[in-house]
mmCIF file of C-alpha atoms in Angstrom:
data_model
loop_
_atom_site.group_PDB
_atom_site.id
_atom_site.type_symbol
_atom_site.label_atom_id
_atom_site.label_comp_id
_atom_site.label_asym_id
_atom_site.label_seq_id
_atom_site.Cartn_x
_atom_site.Cartn_y
_atom_site.Cartn_z
ATOM 1 C CA MET A 1 -4.061 -13.182 -5.945
ATOM 2 C CA ALA A 2 -6.357 -10.500 -7.270
ATOM 3 C CA ALA A 3 -9.602 -10.927 -5.362
ATOM 4 C CA ALA A 4 -13.063 -9.466 -4.989
ATOM 5 C CA ALA A 5 -15.719 -9.948 -2.336
ATOM 6 C CA GLU A 6 -18.257 -12.579 -3.230
ATOM 7 C CA GLU A 7 -21.642 -10.829 -3.463
ATOM 8 C CA ASP A 8 -23.702 -11.413 -0.280
ATOM 9 C CA GLN A 9 -21.318 -14.145 0.888
ATOM 10 C CA PHE A 10 -19.908 -13.940 4.385
ATOM 11 C CA ALA A 11 -18.975 -16.099 7.317
ATOM 12 C CA THR A 12 -20.239 -15.430 10.834
ATOM 13 C CA LEU A 13 -17.862 -15.559 13.787
ATOM 14 C CA THR A 14 -19.566 -16.053 17.154
ATOM 15 C CA LEU A 15 -17.498 -14.931 20.134
ATOM 16 C CA PRO A 16 -17.727 -16.454 23.645
ATOM 17 C CA ASP A 17 -19.693 -13.441 24.898
ATOM 18 C CA GLY A 18 -22.346 -13.960 22.231
ATOM 19 C CA ARG A 19 -21.265 -11.190 19.888
ATOM 20 C CA GLU A 20 -21.328 -11.992 16.199
ATOM 21 C CA HIS A 21 -19.003 -10.614 13.532
ATOM 22 C CA LYS A 22 -19.623 -10.975 9.813
ATOM 23 C CA ILE A 23 -16.524 -11.707 7.720
ATOM 24 C CA ASN A 24 -16.581 -11.039 3.987
ATOM 25 C CA ILE A 25 -15.544 -13.934 1.766
ATOM 26 C CA LEU A 26 -13.091 -13.082 -1.020
ATOM 27 C CA LYS A 27 -12.867 -15.162 -4.202
ATOM 28 C CA PRO A 28 -9.654 -14.890 -6.254
ATOM 29 C CA HIS A 29 -9.813 -14.520 -10.018
ATOM 30 C CA LEU A 30 -7.538 -17.564 -10.295
ATOM 31 C CA GLY A 31 -7.541 -20.626 -8.066
ATOM 32 C CA GLU A 32 -10.269 -22.329 -6.094
ATOM 33 C CA GLU A 33 -9.515 -21.141 -2.560
ATOM 34 C CA LEU A 34 -11.763 -18.787 -0.627
ATOM 35 C CA PHE A 35 -10.354 -16.117 1.691
ATOM 36 C CA LEU A 36 -11.850 -14.678 4.863
ATOM 37 C CA ASP A 37 -11.306 -10.908 4.958
ATOM 38 C CA ILE A 38 -10.412 -10.175 8.585
ATOM 39 C CA ARG A 39 -8.969 -6.686 8.121
ATOM 40 C CA ASP A 40 -11.614 -5.154 10.384
ATOM 41 C CA LEU A 41 -11.589 -7.969 12.957
ATOM 42 C CA TYR A 42 -9.649 -6.161 15.683
ATOM 43 C CA ALA A 43 -11.390 -2.822 15.121
ATOM 44 C CA LYS A 44 -14.830 -4.366 15.519
ATOM 45 C CA THR A 45 -14.207 -7.181 18.021
ATOM 46 C CA GLY A 46 -10.950 -6.408 19.832
ATOM 47 C CA CYS A 47 -9.653 -9.844 18.786
ATOM 48 C CA PHE A 48 -6.558 -10.877 16.865
ATOM 49 C CA THR A 49 -5.896 -14.058 14.889
ATOM 50 C CA PHE A 50 -3.023 -16.413 15.787
ATOM 51 C CA ASP A 51 -1.320 -18.022 12.787
ATOM 52 C CA PRO A 52 2.399 -18.743 13.375
ATOM 53 C CA GLY A 53 4.297 -18.771 10.117
ATOM 54 C CA PHE A 54 1.309 -17.488 8.132
ATOM 55 C CA THR A 55 0.431 -21.094 7.284
ATOM 56 C CA CYS A 56 -3.134 -20.196 6.331
ATOM 57 C CA THR A 57 -2.972 -16.429 5.887
ATOM 58 C CA GLY A 58 -2.675 -14.421 2.686
ATOM 59 C CA SER A 59 -0.597 -11.319 3.400
ATOM 60 C CA CYS A 60 -1.457 -9.369 0.251
ATOM 61 C CA ILE A 61 -3.459 -9.196 -2.961
ATOM 62 C CA SER A 62 -1.351 -9.507 -6.112
ATOM 63 C CA ALA A 63 -2.262 -8.634 -9.679
ATOM 64 C CA ILE A 64 1.190 -9.782 -10.815
ATOM 65 C CA THR A 65 1.801 -13.359 -9.693
ATOM 66 C CA PHE A 66 -0.303 -16.486 -9.264
ATOM 67 C CA ILE A 67 1.252 -19.621 -7.756
ATOM 68 C CA ASP A 68 -0.267 -23.048 -7.242
ATOM 69 C CA GLY A 69 2.604 -25.151 -5.940
ATOM 70 C CA PRO A 70 0.913 -28.574 -5.851
ATOM 71 C CA LYS A 71 -0.181 -28.167 -9.487
ATOM 72 C CA GLY A 72 3.128 -26.688 -10.628
ATOM 73 C CA VAL A 73 1.529 -23.458 -11.834
ATOM 74 C CA CYS A 74 3.310 -20.094 -11.754
ATOM 75 C CA LEU A 75 1.890 -17.195 -13.757
ATOM 76 C CA TYR A 76 3.225 -13.688 -14.330
ATOM 77 C CA ARG A 77 0.354 -11.401 -15.354
ATOM 78 C CA GLY A 78 -1.469 -14.513 -16.591
ATOM 79 C CA TYR A 79 1.455 -15.861 -18.643
ATOM 80 C CA PRO A 80 3.028 -19.220 -17.656
ATOM 81 C CA VAL A 81 6.574 -18.572 -16.457
ATOM 82 C CA GLN A 82 7.965 -21.418 -18.570
ATOM 83 C CA ASP A 83 6.553 -19.769 -21.703
ATOM 84 C CA LEU A 84 8.174 -16.451 -20.786
ATOM 85 C CA CYS A 85 11.516 -18.181 -20.134
ATOM 86 C CA GLU A 86 11.405 -19.787 -23.575
ATOM 87 C CA GLY A 87 9.911 -16.988 -25.649
ATOM 88 C CA ALA A 88 10.593 -13.608 -24.034
ATOM 89 C CA GLU A 89 13.649 -11.538 -23.220
ATOM 90 C CA ALA A 90 14.458 -10.321 -19.706
ATOM 91 C CA LEU A 91 13.401 -6.731 -20.377
ATOM 92 C CA GLU A 92 10.178 -7.857 -22.043
ATOM 93 C CA VAL A 93 9.294 -9.738 -18.856
ATOM 94 C CA ALA A 94 10.278 -6.717 -16.750
ATOM 95 C CA HIS A 95 7.947 -4.567 -18.863
ATOM 96 C CA LEU A 96 5.197 -7.149 -18.446
ATOM 97 C CA LEU A 97 5.545 -7.149 -14.658
ATOM 98 C CA LEU A 98 5.537 -3.347 -14.447
ATOM 99 C CA VAL A 99 2.894 -2.461 -17.044
ATOM 100 C CA GLY A 100 0.780 -5.604 -17.261
ATOM 101 C CA GLU A 101 1.375 -6.465 -20.904
ATOM 102 C CA LEU A 102 4.230 -7.588 -23.149
ATOM 103 C CA PRO A 103 5.629 -4.679 -25.173
ATOM 104 C CA ASP A 104 5.243 -4.322 -28.935
ATOM 105 C CA ALA A 105 8.312 -3.400 -30.968
ATOM 106 C CA ALA A 106 7.996 0.346 -30.316
ATOM 107 C CA ALA A 107 7.355 -0.031 -26.580
ATOM 108 C CA LYS A 108 10.222 -2.519 -26.287
ATOM 109 C CA ALA A 109 12.677 -0.144 -27.984
ATOM 110 C CA LYS A 110 11.573 2.748 -25.761
ATOM 111 C CA PHE A 111 11.837 0.650 -22.593
ATOM 112 C CA GLU A 112 15.298 -0.657 -23.530
ATOM 113 C CA ALA A 113 16.482 2.902 -24.188
ATOM 114 C CA GLU A 114 15.188 4.034 -20.793
ATOM 115 C CA ILE A 115 16.928 1.148 -19.055
ATOM 116 C CA LYS A 116 20.261 1.722 -20.784
ATOM 117 C CA LYS A 117 20.135 5.395 -19.778
ATOM 118 C CA HIS A 118 20.245 4.374 -16.102
ATOM 119 C CA MET A 119 22.830 1.572 -16.185
ATOM 120 C CA LEU A 120 25.833 3.676 -15.170
ATOM 121 C CA ILE A 121 26.798 3.358 -11.506
ATOM 122 C CA HIS A 122 27.571 6.461 -9.422
ATOM 123 C CA GLU A 123 31.252 6.618 -8.475
ATOM 124 C CA LYS A 124 30.341 6.901 -4.781
ATOM 125 C CA VAL A 125 28.435 3.601 -5.032
ATOM 126 C CA LYS A 126 31.174 1.939 -7.064
ATOM 127 C CA ALA A 127 33.726 2.955 -4.417
ATOM 128 C CA MET A 128 31.831 0.898 -1.827
ATOM 129 C CA PHE A 129 33.184 -2.303 -3.369
ATOM 130 C CA ALA A 130 36.725 -1.350 -2.356
ATOM 131 C CA ASN A 131 35.735 -1.545 1.329
ATOM 132 C CA PHE A 132 34.669 -5.195 1.419
ATOM 133 C CA THR A 133 37.016 -7.847 2.778
ATOM 134 C CA ILE A 134 38.555 -10.292 0.344
ATOM 135 C CA ASN A 135 36.312 -13.170 1.489
ATOM 136 C CA ALA A 136 33.030 -11.209 1.492
ATOM 137 C CA HIS A 137 30.186 -13.091 -0.192
ATOM 138 C CA PRO A 138 28.888 -11.452 -3.405
ATOM 139 C CA MET A 139 25.316 -11.489 -2.088
ATOM 140 C CA ALA A 140 26.365 -9.682 1.089
ATOM 141 C CA MET A 141 28.025 -7.044 -1.060
ATOM 142 C CA MET A 142 24.887 -6.736 -3.176
ATOM 143 C CA VAL A 143 22.684 -6.151 -0.126
ATOM 144 C CA ALA A 144 24.970 -3.406 1.178
ATOM 145 C CA VAL A 145 25.446 -1.636 -2.153
ATOM 146 C CA ILE A 146 21.752 -1.705 -3.099
ATOM 147 C CA GLY A 147 20.984 -0.153 0.284
ATOM 148 C CA GLY A 148 23.549 2.508 -0.540
ATOM 149 C CA LEU A 149 21.615 3.507 -3.662
ATOM 150 C CA SER A 150 18.991 5.170 -1.470
ATOM 151 C CA SER A 151 21.618 7.638 -0.268
ATOM 152 C CA VAL A 152 22.436 8.600 -3.847
ATOM 153 C CA PHE A 153 18.823 8.855 -5.032
ATOM 154 C CA SER A 154 17.302 10.373 -1.918
ATOM 155 C CA GLU A 155 15.186 12.838 -3.917
ATOM 156 C CA LEU A 156 12.538 10.269 -4.849
ATOM 157 C CA ASP A 157 9.027 10.674 -3.476
ATOM 158 C CA PRO A 158 7.182 7.305 -3.261
ATOM 159 C CA SER A 159 3.822 9.085 -3.548
ATOM 160 C CA ASP A 160 4.794 10.429 -6.988
ATOM 161 C CA SER A 161 3.977 7.945 -9.791
ATOM 162 C CA HIS A 162 6.759 9.366 -11.993
ATOM 163 C CA HIS A 163 9.272 8.848 -9.197
ATOM 164 C CA ARG A 164 8.056 5.281 -8.631
ATOM 165 C CA TRP A 165 8.546 4.519 -12.324
ATOM 166 C CA LEU A 166 12.005 6.105 -12.212
ATOM 167 C CA ALA A 167 12.932 3.993 -9.182
ATOM 168 C CA CYS A 168 11.856 0.838 -11.042
ATOM 169 C CA LEU A 169 13.912 1.781 -14.095
ATOM 170 C CA ARG A 170 16.980 2.476 -11.992
ATOM 171 C CA MET A 171 16.687 -0.774 -10.054
ATOM 172 C CA ILE A 172 16.213 -2.918 -13.168
ATOM 173 C CA ALA A 173 19.082 -1.131 -14.938
ATOM 174 C CA LYS A 174 21.585 -1.164 -12.106
ATOM 175 C CA LEU A 175 20.969 -4.545 -10.484
ATOM 176 C CA PRO A 176 22.757 -6.709 -13.094
ATOM 177 C CA VAL A 177 25.644 -4.231 -13.239
ATOM 178 C CA LEU A 178 26.010 -4.308 -9.455
ATOM 179 C CA ALA A 179 25.755 -8.115 -9.466
ATOM 180 C CA ALA A 180 28.583 -8.317 -11.990
ATOM 181 C CA MET A 181 30.645 -5.861 -9.934
ATOM 182 C CA ALA A 182 30.086 -7.909 -6.784
ATOM 183 C CA TYR A 183 31.182 -11.068 -8.601
ATOM 184 C CA LYS A 184 34.295 -9.385 -10.017
ATOM 185 C CA THR A 185 35.147 -8.014 -6.569
ATOM 186 C CA SER A 186 34.835 -11.486 -5.008
ATOM 187 C CA LEU A 187 37.437 -12.716 -7.525
ATOM 188 C CA GLY A 188 39.766 -9.801 -6.847
ATOM 189 C CA MET A 189 39.266 -8.495 -10.383
ATOM 190 C CA PRO A 190 38.605 -4.893 -11.483
ATOM 191 C CA THR A 191 34.943 -3.994 -12.012
ATOM 192 C CA MET A 192 33.599 -3.177 -15.468
ATOM 193 C CA SER A 193 31.366 -0.276 -16.447
ATOM 194 C CA PRO A 194 28.364 -1.002 -18.705
ATOM 195 C CA LYS A 195 28.554 -0.333 -22.440
ATOM 196 C CA SER A 196 25.663 1.210 -24.342
ATOM 197 C CA SER A 197 26.571 -0.886 -27.387
ATOM 198 C CA LEU A 198 25.775 -4.109 -25.511
ATOM 199 C CA SER A 199 22.382 -5.554 -24.705
ATOM 200 C CA PHE A 200 20.951 -5.828 -21.188
ATOM 201 C CA ALA A 201 22.143 -9.438 -20.798
ATOM 202 C CA GLU A 202 25.477 -8.808 -22.507
ATOM 203 C CA ASN A 203 26.305 -6.044 -20.041
ATOM 204 C CA PHE A 204 25.790 -8.524 -17.231
ATOM 205 C CA LEU A 205 27.993 -11.190 -18.821
ATOM 206 C CA TYR A 206 30.884 -9.386 -20.473
#
């Protein structure tokens, strides 16, 4: 949900002691719901809200995804997911999510080259797979190994936009390789290193 405050629209909360607190009303760009912006509620009233399970609370504002479950609508950057599944490649969708638009031919080639450059797995990370028991679930292995990446790439500064982009590239590039390694390990088979001659999906499947 990307949202903006409705001009001059607010709700008034009246507390038991007679105090009143004005709550801005947010209107999303998509969807019909209205949202009460209570971010300053505690600071100005000393009160909290109680909503177990976040059943009627939006935890964030998203410019990436819109979901309307009852209507069967799921959009990525405004594009229906079913259209992306049928007409776009995985890396095109990744580019869309990161940048906000589908890449043209030049941008696609550049993005694919950047991804392929980061597909190799550090030997220290690869060695982690040898320490899992024979019946370890592939997803459990994935969780552990992905956590281990932060020890290899500890130089990244999240406040640096270049570093954030680099972290995204590395995660997109390495995740399918690590998933394939986890699957191979669960079968007791040797892991495979990615090949630059193969596509993003082919490296995951071969």
